[in-house]
Coordinates of C-alpha atoms in Angstrom, one line a residue:
Chain A
G1 CA 0.4 -12.9 -10.2
A2 CA 1.6 -9.6 -11.7
V3 CA 5.0 -8.6 -10.7
V4 CA 6.4 -5.1 -10.0
S5 CA 10.2 -4.7 -9.6
Q6 CA 11.7 -1.7 -7.9
H7 CA 15.4 -0.8 -7.9
P8 CA 17.5 0.0 -5.9
S9 CA 16.3 -1.7 -2.8
W10 CA 18.4 0.7 -0.7
V11 CA 20.6 3.6 -1.4
I12 CA 22.7 5.9 0.7
C13 CA 23.7 9.3 -0.6
K14 CA 25.2 12.6 0.4
S15 CA 23.0 15.6 1.0
G16 CA 22.6 17.7 -2.1
T17 CA 22.8 14.8 -4.5
S18 CA 20.0 13.3 -6.6
V19 CA 18.7 9.8 -6.5
K20 CA 16.7 7.9 -9.1
I21 CA 14.4 5.0 -8.2
E22 CA 13.0 2.8 -11.0
C23 CA 9.7 0.9 -10.9
R24 CA 9.0 -1.7 -13.5
S25 CA 6.0 -3.8 -14.3
L26 CA 7.5 -7.1 -15.4
D27 CA 4.6 -9.0 -17.0
F28 CA 2.0 -6.5 -17.6
Q29 CA 1.5 -3.0 -19.0
A30 CA 0.8 -0.2 -16.5
T31 CA -0.6 3.0 -17.8
T32 CA -0.8 4.3 -14.2
M33 CA 1.6 3.8 -11.4
F34 CA 1.6 5.2 -7.9
W35 CA 4.4 6.4 -5.8
Y36 CA 4.3 6.2 -2.0
R37 CA 6.4 7.3 0.9
Q38 CA 6.4 5.5 4.2
F39 CA 8.0 6.6 7.5
P40 CA 8.4 4.0 10.3
K41 CA 5.2 2.8 11.8
Q42 CA 3.2 5.1 9.5
S43 CA 0.8 4.5 6.7
L44 CA 1.7 4.6 3.1
M45 CA 1.4 8.2 2.0
L46 CA 0.6 8.7 -1.6
M47 CA 2.9 11.1 -3.2
A48 CA 1.9 11.1 -6.8
T49 CA 0.2 9.3 -9.6
S50 CA 2.4 8.6 -12.6
N51 CA 0.7 8.5 -16.0
E52 CA 2.3 7.0 -19.0
G53 CA 3.0 9.6 -21.6
S54 CA 1.8 12.6 -19.5
K55 CA 2.7 14.6 -16.5
A56 CA 2.4 13.0 -13.1
T57 CA -0.4 14.2 -10.7
Y58 CA 1.0 15.1 -7.3
E59 CA -0.7 15.0 -4.0
Q60 CA -1.1 18.2 -2.0
G61 CA 2.1 19.1 -0.2
V62 CA 4.4 17.1 -2.4
E63 CA 6.9 19.3 -4.3
K64 CA 6.9 18.3 -8.0
D65 CA 10.3 20.0 -8.6
K66 CA 11.8 18.0 -5.8
F67 CA 10.3 14.6 -6.7
L68 CA 10.6 14.3 -10.4
I69 CA 8.4 11.5 -12.0
N70 CA 8.8 10.2 -15.4
H71 CA 6.6 7.4 -17.0
A72 CA 8.0 7.1 -20.5
S73 CA 6.8 3.6 -21.2
L74 CA 4.1 1.3 -20.2
T75 CA 6.4 -0.7 -18.0
L76 CA 8.7 1.8 -16.4
S77 CA 8.2 4.8 -14.1
T78 CA 11.0 6.5 -12.3
L79 CA 11.1 8.8 -9.3
T80 CA 14.1 11.1 -8.9
V81 CA 14.7 12.8 -5.5
T82 CA 16.5 16.0 -6.5
S83 CA 18.9 17.7 -4.1
A84 CA 18.2 15.2 -1.4
H85 CA 18.3 16.2 2.2
P86 CA 18.3 14.1 5.4
E87 CA 14.5 14.8 5.8
D88 CA 14.0 13.0 2.5
S89 CA 15.2 9.8 4.1
S90 CA 12.3 7.3 3.9
F91 CA 11.0 4.2 2.4
Y92 CA 9.7 4.8 -1.1
I93 CA 7.3 2.3 -2.7
C94 CA 5.7 2.1 -6.1
S95 CA 2.7 0.2 -7.2
A96 CA 0.6 -0.4 -10.3
R97 CA -2.9 -1.7 -10.9
G98 CA -2.5 -5.2 -12.4
G99 CA -5.5 -7.3 -11.3
V100 CA -8.9 -7.7 -12.9
N101 CA -10.5 -6.1 -9.9
G102 CA -8.1 -3.2 -9.8
E103 CA -5.9 -4.7 -7.0
L104 CA -2.5 -3.2 -6.7
F105 CA 0.9 -4.8 -7.1
F106 CA 3.7 -3.3 -5.2
G107 CA 7.4 -3.1 -5.7
E108 CA 9.7 -4.2 -3.0
G109 CA 10.4 -0.7 -1.9
S110 CA 13.5 1.5 -1.8
R111 CA 15.1 2.6 1.5
L112 CA 16.7 6.0 0.9
T113 CA 19.2 7.3 3.5
V114 CA 20.5 10.8 3.0
L115 CA 23.6 11.7 5.1
Chain B
S1 CA -12.3 14.5 4.6
Q2 CA -12.1 10.8 4.0
K3 CA -10.6 8.9 6.8
I4 CA -9.5 5.3 7.3
E5 CA -9.0 4.0 10.8
Q6 CA -7.3 0.8 11.9
N7 CA -6.3 -0.3 15.4
S8 CA -3.0 1.4 16.0
E9 CA -2.0 -0.9 18.8
A10 CA -0.5 -4.2 17.9
L11 CA -2.7 -7.3 18.2
N12 CA -1.0 -10.1 20.1
I13 CA -2.5 -13.5 19.9
Q14 CA -1.6 -17.1 20.6
E15 CA -0.9 -19.5 17.8
G16 CA -4.0 -21.4 16.7
K17 CA -6.4 -18.7 17.7
T18 CA -8.4 -16.5 15.4
A19 CA -7.1 -13.0 14.8
T20 CA -9.7 -10.2 14.0
L21 CA -8.6 -6.9 12.6
T22 CA -10.9 -3.9 12.2
C23 CA -11.0 -1.2 9.5
N24 CA -13.4 1.7 9.8
Y25 CA -13.9 4.4 7.3
T26 CA -15.7 7.8 7.3
N27 CA -16.9 10.4 5.0
Y28 CA -17.2 8.3 1.9
S29 CA -18.9 5.3 0.5
P30 CA -16.5 2.8 -1.2
A31 CA -17.7 0.2 -3.6
Y32 CA -14.7 -2.0 -2.8
L33 CA -12.4 -2.7 0.0
Q34 CA -9.0 -4.4 -0.3
W35 CA -6.8 -5.9 2.3
Y36 CA -3.0 -6.1 2.1
R37 CA -0.2 -7.6 4.1
Q38 CA 3.1 -5.8 4.7
D39 CA 6.2 -7.3 6.2
P40 CA 8.9 -5.0 7.6
G41 CA 11.0 -3.4 4.9
R42 CA 8.8 -4.7 2.1
G43 CA 6.0 -3.6 -0.1
P44 CA 2.5 -4.6 0.7
V45 CA 1.1 -7.8 -0.9
F46 CA -2.6 -8.0 -2.0
L47 CA -4.7 -10.5 -0.1
L48 CA -8.4 -10.0 -0.7
L49 CA -10.9 -7.7 -2.3
I50 CA -14.6 -7.5 -1.3
R51 CA -17.3 -5.6 -3.0
E52 CA -20.0 -3.6 -1.3
N53 CA -22.7 -6.1 -2.4
E54 CA -20.7 -9.0 -0.8
K55 CA -21.1 -9.4 2.9
E56 CA -18.3 -11.9 3.3
K57 CA -15.3 -13.2 1.3
R58 CA -13.1 -16.2 2.1
K59 CA -9.7 -17.3 0.9
E60 CA -8.2 -20.3 2.7
R61 CA -7.7 -19.2 6.3
L62 CA -8.7 -15.6 5.6
K63 CA -12.2 -14.2 5.8
V64 CA -13.3 -10.6 5.2
T65 CA -16.6 -8.9 6.0
F66 CA -17.8 -5.6 4.6
D67 CA -20.7 -3.8 6.5
T68 CA -21.5 -0.6 4.5
T69 CA -24.0 0.5 7.2
L70 CA -21.4 0.4 9.9
K71 CA -18.8 1.6 7.5
Q72 CA -16.5 -1.2 8.7
S73 CA -14.6 -4.3 7.4
L74 CA -13.4 -7.1 9.6
F75 CA -10.4 -9.2 8.6
H76 CA -10.2 -12.6 10.2
I77 CA -7.3 -15.1 10.2
T78 CA -8.3 -18.5 11.6
A79 CA -5.8 -21.0 13.0
S80 CA -3.2 -18.3 13.1
Q81 CA 0.4 -19.1 12.8
P82 CA 3.6 -17.2 13.7
A83 CA 4.2 -16.7 10.0
D84 CA 1.0 -14.6 9.9
S85 CA 2.8 -12.0 11.9
A86 CA 2.8 -8.8 9.8
T87 CA 1.1 -5.5 9.4
Y88 CA -2.3 -5.6 7.7
L89 CA -3.6 -2.7 5.7
C90 CA -7.0 -1.9 4.4
A91 CA -7.8 0.2 1.4
P92 CA -11.5 1.1 0.7
H93 CA -12.0 2.6 -2.7
A94 CA -14.5 3.7 -5.3
S95 CA -15.5 1.5 -8.2
G96 CA -13.7 1.2 -11.6
G97 CA -10.2 1.3 -12.6
S98 CA -9.5 4.9 -12.0
Y99 CA -9.6 5.0 -8.2
I100 CA -6.8 6.6 -6.2
P101 CA -5.6 4.0 -3.7
T102 CA -5.2 5.2 -0.1
F103 CA -4.5 3.1 2.9
G104 CA -5.1 3.0 6.6
R105 CA -2.2 3.0 8.9
G106 CA -2.4 -0.7 9.3
T107 CA -2.6 -3.0 12.3
S108 CA 0.4 -5.0 13.4
L109 CA -0.4 -8.6 14.2
I110 CA 2.0 -10.7 16.3
V111 CA 1.2 -14.4 16.6
H112 CA 3.0 -16.1 19.5
P113 CA 4.0 -19.7 19.3

């Protein structure tokens, strides 16, 4: 099946620094990718829809200046957490529609810990 | 607003039994419903998709039902194994390729040997 690769799988950073997470569709082209955040024992919360060649669409309550999304090619979307703070510590997951029925393929997730 | 409800408490069953997980939704009429499996610290993996005009869908030991009147989907795993232990997520959605995927909280299944 389709493969989505996410990198890094975990990252620890100091408060105030920026962190970039990459999401790649390895064997298919994804004009749309989705970024989620997940806290322990909680559901996947959609943060934004990343559209190739255009601006991302952010969900209500998600700061677009803090979570910068770039989808410069059909196989790569990046999420940059700017000026990270401890409350940004979470599990970030990307996905793309890759199946004939619109099923989603997810990356492995990135665990961000901000000290 | 649209709401997706899954049993928040973990489901504990004995190996070999059938596990049944429930997904209820309110305030919308999805044309499709997807089920995913998520292991701790990993991204979800797609399992099955069922359309509104299909009452039942099977894949190996998995069976999904979709009752649009009750606004409910049931997810069954027969002859369950400890390796089936995971969190299972449902995602009802509209038709076409432009839907925005949202998920229930998921139900944790624990299969005891």
